[in-house]
Short mmCIF file of C-alpha atoms in Angstrom, two decimals:
data_model
loop_
_atom_site.label_atom_id
_atom_site.label_comp_id
_atom_site.label_asym_id
_atom_site.label_seq_id
_atom_site.Cartn_x
_atom_site.Cartn_y
_atom_site.Cartn_z
CA UNK A 1 -0.15 0.15 -0.16
CA UNK A 2 2.37 3.11 -1.25
CA UNK A 3 1.49 6.34 -0.74
CA UNK A 4 -0.12 7.91 -3.95
CA UNK A 5 -0.80 11.93 -4.99
CA UNK A 6 -3.67 11.44 -3.27
CA UNK A 7 -2.61 10.09 0.20
CA UNK A 8 -2.29 6.93 1.52
CA UNK A 9 -4.53 4.15 0.95
CA UNK A 10 -6.52 2.56 4.55
CA UNK A 11 -7.01 -1.27 5.52
CA UNK A 12 -10.20 -2.10 7.89
CA UNK A 13 -9.22 -4.98 9.84
CA UNK A 14 -9.85 -6.75 13.56
CA UNK A 15 -9.52 -9.96 14.76
CA UNK A 16 -12.84 -9.78 16.21
CA UNK A 17 -14.14 -9.68 12.63
CA UNK A 18 -12.40 -13.61 12.50
CA UNK A 19 -15.47 -14.87 14.66
CA UNK A 20 -17.98 -14.90 11.50
CA UNK A 21 -17.69 -18.21 11.45
CA UNK A 22 -20.31 -20.88 10.90
CA UNK A 23 -18.99 -24.40 12.18
CA UNK A 24 -15.06 -26.16 12.22
CA UNK A 25 -16.85 -28.30 8.82
CA UNK A 26 -18.23 -25.13 7.25
CA UNK A 27 -16.25 -23.78 3.75
CA UNK A 28 -16.56 -20.47 5.00
CA UNK A 29 -12.98 -20.62 6.97
CA UNK A 30 -11.57 -17.76 8.27
CA UNK A 31 -7.74 -18.93 8.20
CA UNK A 32 -7.73 -17.54 4.66
CA UNK A 33 -8.25 -14.02 6.19
CA UNK A 34 -6.16 -14.35 9.44
CA UNK A 35 -2.96 -15.86 7.12
CA UNK A 36 -3.69 -12.65 4.32
CA UNK A 37 -3.29 -10.47 6.76
CA UNK A 38 -0.46 -12.15 8.37
CA UNK A 39 1.71 -12.27 4.99
CA UNK A 40 0.72 -8.45 4.39
CA UNK A 41 2.52 -7.97 7.66
CA UNK A 42 5.26 -10.06 7.52
CA UNK A 43 5.86 -9.05 4.04
CA UNK A 44 6.19 -4.86 5.24
CA UNK A 45 2.99 -4.36 2.83
CA UNK A 46 0.65 -3.46 5.57
CA UNK A 47 2.05 -0.49 8.22
CA UNK A 48 0.41 0.02 11.31
CA UNK A 49 -0.52 3.67 9.82
CA UNK A 50 -2.81 1.70 7.33
CA UNK A 51 -4.56 0.02 9.21
CA UNK A 52 -8.06 1.58 11.01
CA UNK A 53 -10.58 -0.51 13.34
CA UNK A 54 -13.89 -1.46 12.16
CA UNK A 55 -16.74 -0.60 14.57
CA UNK A 56 -20.22 -1.90 15.04
CA UNK A 57 -23.08 -1.03 12.31
CA UNK A 58 -26.29 0.84 14.04
CA UNK A 59 -29.32 -0.51 13.58
CA UNK A 60 -30.38 2.13 11.48
CA UNK A 61 -27.40 1.35 9.22
CA UNK A 62 -29.07 -1.87 9.27
CA UNK A 63 -32.42 -1.03 8.24
CA UNK A 64 -31.32 0.87 5.06
CA UNK A 65 -31.06 -2.51 3.65
CA UNK A 66 -32.63 -4.85 5.88
CA UNK A 67 -36.03 -5.11 7.73
CA UNK A 68 -37.01 -4.94 10.36
CA UNK A 69 -38.21 -8.66 11.03
CA UNK A 70 -34.94 -10.37 9.77
CA UNK A 71 -32.68 -7.71 11.68
CA UNK A 72 -35.02 -9.02 14.89
CA UNK A 73 -34.74 -12.67 13.92
CA UNK A 74 -30.75 -12.45 13.83
CA UNK A 75 -30.69 -10.94 17.02
CA UNK A 76 -33.06 -13.28 18.33
CA UNK A 77 -30.61 -16.31 17.49
CA UNK A 78 -27.71 -14.84 18.42
CA UNK A 79 -28.14 -16.28 21.83
CA UNK A 80 -26.27 -19.22 23.06
CA UNK A 81 -29.72 -20.60 23.48
CA UNK A 82 -32.27 -18.91 21.27
CA UNK A 83 -35.96 -19.32 21.88
CA UNK A 84 -37.69 -22.20 20.28
CA UNK A 85 -40.26 -20.13 18.95
CA UNK A 86 -37.76 -18.09 16.45
CA UNK A 87 -35.62 -21.77 15.83
CA UNK A 88 -39.05 -22.74 14.17
CA UNK A 89 -38.74 -19.41 12.16
CA UNK A 90 -35.26 -19.94 11.34
CA UNK A 91 -35.87 -21.60 8.30
CA UNK A 92 -38.20 -18.19 7.08
CA UNK A 93 -35.20 -16.59 7.11
CA UNK A 94 -32.79 -18.49 5.34
CA UNK A 95 -30.83 -19.08 8.40
CA UNK A 96 -31.23 -22.82 9.03
CA UNK A 97 -29.71 -24.54 6.22
CA UNK A 98 -26.01 -25.83 5.85
CA UNK A 99 -25.31 -22.84 4.30
CA UNK A 100 -26.34 -20.00 6.27
CA UNK A 101 -27.09 -21.71 9.65
CA UNK A 102 -27.61 -19.17 12.80
CA UNK A 103 -24.69 -19.31 15.36
CA UNK A 104 -24.02 -17.82 18.55
CA UNK A 105 -22.97 -14.12 18.23
CA UNK A 106 -23.62 -13.91 15.01
CA UNK A 107 -25.33 -10.57 15.28
CA UNK A 108 -22.72 -8.83 16.92
CA UNK A 109 -19.87 -10.04 14.50
CA UNK A 110 -21.72 -9.44 11.42
CA UNK A 111 -22.58 -6.15 12.54
CA UNK A 112 -18.76 -5.25 13.10
CA UNK A 113 -18.23 -6.57 9.94
CA UNK A 114 -20.86 -4.53 8.02
CA UNK A 115 -19.77 -1.52 9.92
CA UNK A 116 -16.23 -2.43 8.82
CA UNK A 117 -17.25 -1.98 5.38
CA UNK A 118 -19.60 1.01 5.99
CA UNK A 119 -16.14 2.98 8.32
CA UNK A 120 -14.05 1.77 4.55
CA UNK A 121 -16.56 4.16 2.67
CA UNK A 122 -16.66 6.85 4.72
CA UNK A 123 -13.16 7.45 4.91
CA UNK A 124 -12.87 7.45 1.36
CA UNK A 125 -16.55 9.91 0.69
CA UNK A 126 -15.31 12.50 3.14
CA UNK A 127 -11.54 12.81 1.41
CA UNK A 128 -9.33 10.80 4.39
CA UNK A 129 -8.13 8.02 2.35
CA UNK A 130 -8.51 7.75 -1.87
CA UNK A 131 -9.09 4.16 -1.44
CA UNK A 132 -9.89 1.71 1.52
CA UNK A 133 -9.78 -2.34 1.29
CA UNK A 134 -12.21 -4.30 3.87
CA UNK A 135 -11.48 -7.83 3.49
CA UNK A 136 -13.00 -9.40 6.25
CA UNK A 137 -16.56 -8.15 4.21
CA UNK A 138 -18.18 -8.27 0.78
CA UNK A 139 -20.88 -10.47 2.19
CA UNK A 140 -23.11 -10.09 -1.16
CA UNK A 141 -25.90 -12.52 -1.37
CA UNK A 142 -27.82 -11.41 2.29
CA UNK A 143 -30.92 -9.92 0.87
CA UNK A 144 -33.80 -7.61 2.45
CA UNK A 145 -35.49 -10.28 5.11
CA UNK A 146 -33.08 -13.54 4.12
CA UNK A 147 -29.74 -14.56 4.51
CA UNK A 148 -28.39 -16.21 2.09
CA UNK A 149 -25.55 -17.94 0.43
CA UNK A 150 -22.80 -17.91 4.40
CA UNK A 151 -23.84 -14.17 4.58
CA UNK A 152 -25.78 -12.79 7.32
CA UNK A 153 -25.95 -9.22 6.80
CA UNK A 154 -24.88 -7.67 3.81
CA UNK A 155 -22.12 -5.63 4.34
CA UNK A 156 -21.55 -4.39 0.48
CA UNK A 157 -25.51 -2.90 0.14
CA UNK A 158 -25.21 -0.85 3.54
CA UNK A 159 -21.79 0.37 2.59
CA UNK A 160 -23.38 1.43 -0.88
CA UNK A 161 -26.69 2.95 0.67
CA UNK A 162 -23.86 5.06 3.35
CA UNK A 163 -22.55 6.83 0.59
CA UNK A 164 -25.75 7.43 -1.03
CA UNK A 165 -27.75 8.51 1.53
CA UNK A 166 -25.03 10.53 3.41
CA UNK A 167 -23.34 12.05 0.33
CA UNK A 168 -25.65 11.90 -2.32
CA UNK A 169 -23.49 9.56 -4.55
CA UNK A 170 -23.98 7.60 -7.61
CA UNK A 171 -22.07 4.43 -7.05
CA UNK A 172 -21.25 1.79 -9.34
CA UNK A 173 -20.91 -1.61 -7.75
CA UNK A 174 -18.20 -3.95 -9.70
CA UNK A 175 -18.31 -7.53 -8.63
CA UNK A 176 -15.86 -10.36 -9.62
CA UNK A 177 -17.21 -13.27 -7.19
CA UNK A 178 -17.96 -16.10 -9.51
CA UNK A 179 -21.48 -16.72 -8.03
CA UNK A 180 -24.07 -13.86 -9.09
CA UNK A 181 -24.09 -10.09 -6.69
CA UNK A 182 -27.56 -11.36 -6.25
CA UNK A 183 -27.94 -9.47 -2.83
CA UNK A 184 -26.54 -6.04 -3.96
CA UNK A 185 -28.25 -6.54 -7.47
CA UNK A 186 -31.93 -6.36 -5.85
CA UNK A 187 -30.99 -4.04 -3.07
CA UNK A 188 -31.09 -1.31 -5.58
CA UNK A 189 -32.92 -3.07 -9.10
CA UNK A 190 -35.30 0.31 -8.80
CA UNK A 191 -32.72 2.60 -7.51
CA UNK A 192 -31.19 4.49 -10.69
CA UNK A 193 -28.61 6.21 -8.71
CA UNK A 194 -26.67 2.57 -8.65
CA UNK A 195 -25.34 0.55 -10.97
CA UNK A 196 -24.18 -2.82 -10.32
CA UNK A 197 -22.21 -5.05 -12.60
CA UNK A 198 -21.76 -8.52 -12.40
CA UNK A 199 -19.69 -11.11 -14.01
CA UNK A 200 -19.83 -14.47 -12.50
CA UNK A 201 -20.93 -18.06 -13.67
CA UNK A 202 -24.01 -19.03 -15.41
CA UNK A 203 -26.92 -19.33 -12.81
CA UNK A 204 -28.02 -22.21 -15.39
CA UNK A 205 -24.91 -24.52 -12.97
CA UNK A 206 -24.48 -22.32 -9.79
CA UNK A 207 -26.21 -20.90 -6.56
CA UNK A 208 -27.82 -18.55 -6.71
CA UNK A 209 -29.11 -19.08 -10.17
CA UNK A 210 -29.41 -15.55 -11.14
CA UNK A 211 -27.12 -13.19 -12.98
CA UNK A 212 -28.57 -13.61 -16.39
CA UNK A 213 -28.24 -10.24 -19.23
CA UNK A 214 -32.33 -9.29 -18.87
CA UNK A 215 -31.90 -8.40 -15.50
CA UNK A 216 -31.73 -5.01 -16.01
CA UNK A 217 -33.27 -2.82 -13.24
CA UNK A 218 -36.76 -1.45 -13.23
CA UNK A 219 -38.65 2.06 -13.38
CA UNK A 220 -35.97 4.50 -13.74
CA UNK A 221 -33.63 2.06 -12.91
CA UNK A 222 -33.47 0.39 -15.86
CA UNK A 223 -30.49 -0.23 -17.86
CA UNK A 224 -28.77 0.21 -14.46
CA UNK A 225 -28.51 -3.65 -13.39
CA UNK A 226 -25.32 -5.27 -15.90
CA UNK A 227 -24.80 -9.13 -15.84
CA UNK A 228 -21.92 -10.62 -17.70
CA UNK A 229 -22.62 -15.16 -17.14
CA UNK A 230 -20.00 -16.64 -18.44
CA UNK A 231 -20.03 -20.57 -19.04
CA UNK A 232 -17.92 -23.26 -16.72
CA UNK A 233 -14.51 -23.62 -18.29
CA UNK A 234 -14.34 -20.09 -19.15
CA UNK A 235 -10.08 -19.39 -19.09
CA UNK A 236 -8.50 -15.82 -18.20
CA UNK A 237 -8.61 -14.47 -22.18
CA UNK A 238 -12.82 -14.50 -22.66
CA UNK A 239 -12.85 -13.82 -18.59
CA UNK A 240 -10.98 -10.30 -19.17
CA UNK A 241 -12.29 -9.31 -22.27
CA UNK A 242 -15.81 -9.64 -21.29
CA UNK A 243 -14.51 -7.98 -18.11
CA UNK A 244 -12.45 -5.40 -19.20
CA UNK A 245 -15.06 -4.13 -22.18
CA UNK A 246 -18.11 -4.34 -20.05
CA UNK A 247 -16.20 -2.13 -17.34
CA UNK A 248 -15.14 0.22 -19.64
CA UNK A 249 -18.32 0.99 -20.95
CA UNK A 250 -19.93 1.03 -17.90
CA UNK A 251 -17.93 3.61 -16.14
CA UNK A 252 -18.09 5.90 -19.43
CA UNK A 253 -21.87 5.52 -19.42
CA UNK A 254 -23.25 5.92 -15.95
CA UNK A 255 -20.13 8.47 -14.56
CA UNK A 256 -20.62 7.01 -10.85
CA UNK A 257 -19.04 9.48 -8.20
CA UNK A 258 -17.68 6.53 -6.51
CA UNK A 259 -16.78 2.48 -7.79
CA UNK A 260 -17.28 -0.19 -5.29
CA UNK A 261 -15.19 -3.23 -6.10
CA UNK A 262 -15.46 -7.10 -4.81
CA UNK A 263 -12.92 -9.45 -6.13
CA UNK A 264 -13.81 -13.00 -5.77
CA UNK A 265 -10.80 -15.49 -5.84
CA UNK A 266 -13.51 -17.91 -6.55
CA UNK A 267 -13.55 -18.03 -10.36
CA UNK A 268 -9.84 -19.84 -10.08
CA UNK A 269 -9.52 -22.96 -11.77
CA UNK A 270 -9.33 -24.96 -8.30
CA UNK A 271 -12.15 -23.64 -6.71
CA UNK A 272 -13.82 -26.17 -5.24
CA UNK A 273 -17.30 -24.96 -5.39
CA UNK A 274 -17.82 -23.74 -8.92
CA UNK A 275 -16.47 -24.26 -12.88
CA UNK A 276 -14.94 -21.26 -14.10
CA UNK A 277 -10.90 -22.17 -14.95
CA UNK A 278 -9.22 -18.80 -14.57
CA UNK A 279 -5.55 -18.53 -13.19
CA UNK A 280 -3.88 -16.22 -11.15
CA UNK A 281 -3.31 -13.69 -13.96
CA UNK A 282 -7.23 -12.56 -13.67
CA UNK A 283 -6.65 -11.53 -10.32
CA UNK A 284 -3.94 -9.87 -11.17
CA UNK A 285 -5.70 -7.82 -13.93
CA UNK A 286 -8.90 -7.01 -11.11
CA UNK A 287 -7.13 -4.08 -9.70
CA UNK A 288 -4.94 -3.14 -12.57
CA UNK A 289 -8.44 -2.64 -15.06
CA UNK A 290 -10.03 -0.59 -12.74
CA UNK A 291 -7.68 2.47 -10.76
CA UNK A 292 -7.26 3.89 -14.84
CA UNK A 293 -11.21 5.01 -14.60
CA UNK A 294 -10.12 6.77 -11.50
CA UNK A 295 -9.63 10.39 -13.15
CA UNK A 296 -10.90 13.35 -11.89
CA UNK A 297 -9.70 12.72 -8.31
CA UNK A 298 -11.67 9.23 -8.18
CA UNK A 299 -11.14 6.97 -4.76
CA UNK A 300 -11.29 3.46 -3.71
CA UNK A 301 -12.94 1.26 -1.15
CA UNK A 302 -12.80 -2.53 -1.10
CA UNK A 303 -13.82 -5.39 0.95
CA UNK A 304 -13.46 -9.50 0.85
CA UNK A 305 -16.59 -12.09 0.43
CA UNK A 306 -17.08 -15.62 -1.00
CA UNK A 307 -15.98 -19.28 0.15
CA UNK A 308 -12.69 -19.12 -1.89
CA UNK A 309 -12.47 -15.32 -0.29
CA UNK A 310 -13.27 -12.07 -1.61
CA UNK A 311 -11.74 -8.48 -1.95
CA UNK A 312 -13.75 -5.65 -2.90
CA UNK A 313 -12.78 -2.08 -3.38
CA UNK A 314 -14.85 1.57 -3.74
CA UNK A 315 -13.88 4.76 -5.51
CA UNK A 316 -14.91 8.17 -7.42
CA UNK A 317 -15.95 8.65 -11.05
CA UNK A 318 -19.53 8.66 -13.40
CA UNK A 319 -23.16 8.86 -18.07
CA UNK A 320 -25.82 6.19 -18.01
CA UNK A 321 -24.83 2.67 -18.48
CA UNK A 322 -25.75 -0.17 -21.57
CA UNK A 323 -27.48 -2.98 -21.85
CA UNK A 324 -27.25 -5.73 -24.69
CA UNK A 325 -31.23 -6.48 -25.66
CA UNK A 326 -30.64 -9.94 -26.83
CA UNK A 327 -30.70 -12.48 -23.82
CA UNK A 328 -29.03 -14.94 -26.18
CA UNK A 329 -25.97 -13.20 -25.24
CA UNK A 330 -25.40 -14.70 -22.41
CA UNK A 331 -24.63 -18.40 -23.74
CA UNK A 332 -21.41 -18.56 -24.14
CA UNK A 333 -17.84 -17.16 -23.06
CA UNK A 334 -17.80 -14.86 -26.16
CA UNK A 335 -21.02 -13.45 -25.74
CA UNK A 336 -21.08 -12.20 -22.09
CA UNK A 337 -19.41 -8.72 -23.54
CA UNK A 338 -23.29 -8.00 -24.71
CA UNK A 339 -24.24 -7.63 -21.01
CA UNK A 340 -23.62 -4.67 -21.14
CA UNK A 341 -23.81 -3.29 -24.99
CA UNK A 342 -25.93 -0.32 -25.02
CA UNK A 343 -29.36 -0.17 -27.25
CA UNK A 344 -27.46 2.53 -29.15
CA UNK A 345 -25.09 2.32 -32.43
CA UNK A 346 -21.62 2.32 -31.87
CA UNK A 347 -19.43 0.80 -29.51
CA UNK A 348 -22.04 -0.97 -26.99
CA UNK A 349 -23.63 -2.18 -30.29
CA UNK A 350 -20.45 -3.52 -32.54
CA UNK A 351 -19.94 -5.38 -28.86
CA UNK A 352 -23.60 -7.09 -29.01
CA UNK A 353 -23.26 -7.89 -32.86
CA UNK A 354 -19.61 -9.58 -32.21
CA UNK A 355 -21.28 -11.49 -29.66
CA UNK A 356 -24.29 -12.70 -31.36
CA UNK A 357 -21.94 -13.79 -34.28
CA UNK A 358 -19.38 -15.48 -32.42
CA UNK A 359 -21.68 -17.41 -30.22
CA UNK A 360 -21.99 -21.27 -29.84
CA UNK A 361 -24.53 -22.88 -27.49
CA UNK A 362 -23.10 -25.45 -26.19
CA UNK A 363 -24.78 -28.47 -24.16
CA UNK A 364 -23.07 -28.43 -21.15
CA UNK A 365 -23.74 -31.67 -18.84
CA UNK A 366 -20.54 -32.59 -17.43
CA UNK A 367 -19.33 -30.61 -14.99
CA UNK A 368 -16.14 -30.85 -13.10
CA UNK A 369 -15.97 -33.93 -10.91
CA UNK A 370 -18.64 -35.35 -13.03
CA UNK A 371 -21.39 -33.96 -11.43
CA UNK A 372 -23.43 -30.51 -11.26
CA UNK A 373 -22.83 -28.01 -8.37
CA UNK A 374 -25.48 -27.88 -5.65
CA UNK A 375 -27.18 -24.56 -7.23
CA UNK A 376 -27.62 -26.52 -10.42
CA UNK A 377 -30.63 -28.38 -8.63
CA UNK A 378 -32.25 -25.45 -7.09
CA UNK A 379 -35.21 -23.69 -9.22
CA UNK A 380 -34.87 -20.64 -10.33
CA UNK A 381 -36.65 -18.31 -7.68
CA UNK A 382 -39.01 -15.91 -8.57
CA UNK A 383 -38.26 -11.79 -8.46
CA UNK A 384 -40.27 -11.11 -5.18
CA UNK A 385 -38.66 -13.94 -3.86
CA UNK A 386 -35.00 -12.97 -5.08
CA UNK A 387 -35.64 -9.56 -3.52
CA UNK A 388 -36.79 -10.82 0.10
#
């Protein structure tokens, strides 16, 4: 974390965040966070002057993105011995399955995770740091009234809401986790002040089953939800071309004040829960693709999430994003570029045409390990279910 013309980037971390742990057998293992911080310190890349301690999010900050009933249930199920009536209700709130089971103290520790991401956003938005990174966050699957995909509270949505409501910022959210950033998308699906861009393995085979190119936003926010679903076995060149072209177009058209990016590590070929075949090359390229867009005093914030690990970041910048009007665009890796193609002529239109001409629909039936992933067995939820 080197100084630059705008100051020193900051790193949000506290050992308390490692208590966000469901059980010893759960794939969401905080050893990765502990080892990453230890490596950064021993490599001399994380000086004490760059560290900031997260605070717990206030209830009104949680209420920006979650319902009162859900927060009440999370609190009640956080007790060492929850009341029976709340245990009976746990499944309704998504807190009784193997992915996101309730655990003692989860409200307190998850509030700290949310507070850490809000702290990162505040440091950037207030001008105290050009960029901020919160590796303990990025819980992008949590919905307004339901936990999901290892996520109890949605810290990414809460931080975006803070930047939007406190500073009036236009926010571009960029999600490179191999799983669709559904919780953040649905949080702002009808909000024209927030644009969400997610590149992920197609929901045909992977949790959460959403993130198709025809999920574009609604009302005044139509066109501000951008999805790039890629097929299993997509490799570096295709992934980087799709991501780079769509990101450049989105920034140029939406003209955000701040970019919040979340960089999941699970698109790597060795991740056991997904089927995209990228290498470490894409992880080196992700942060390199975003900073050049931060002109005019751009800033940045970041977090992490996902079973294999994820980082995210926020930065300043800003005309409207565009979207492909052809739903066939999501049927192959090369066609992913069309996910952000505009209905208007020009570069975006050419991307859509390239996608259509290069598209080859494949019958992906055999996935890695000779089986489909658990997400493939789940029926796609209705729009109302997705948002709640």
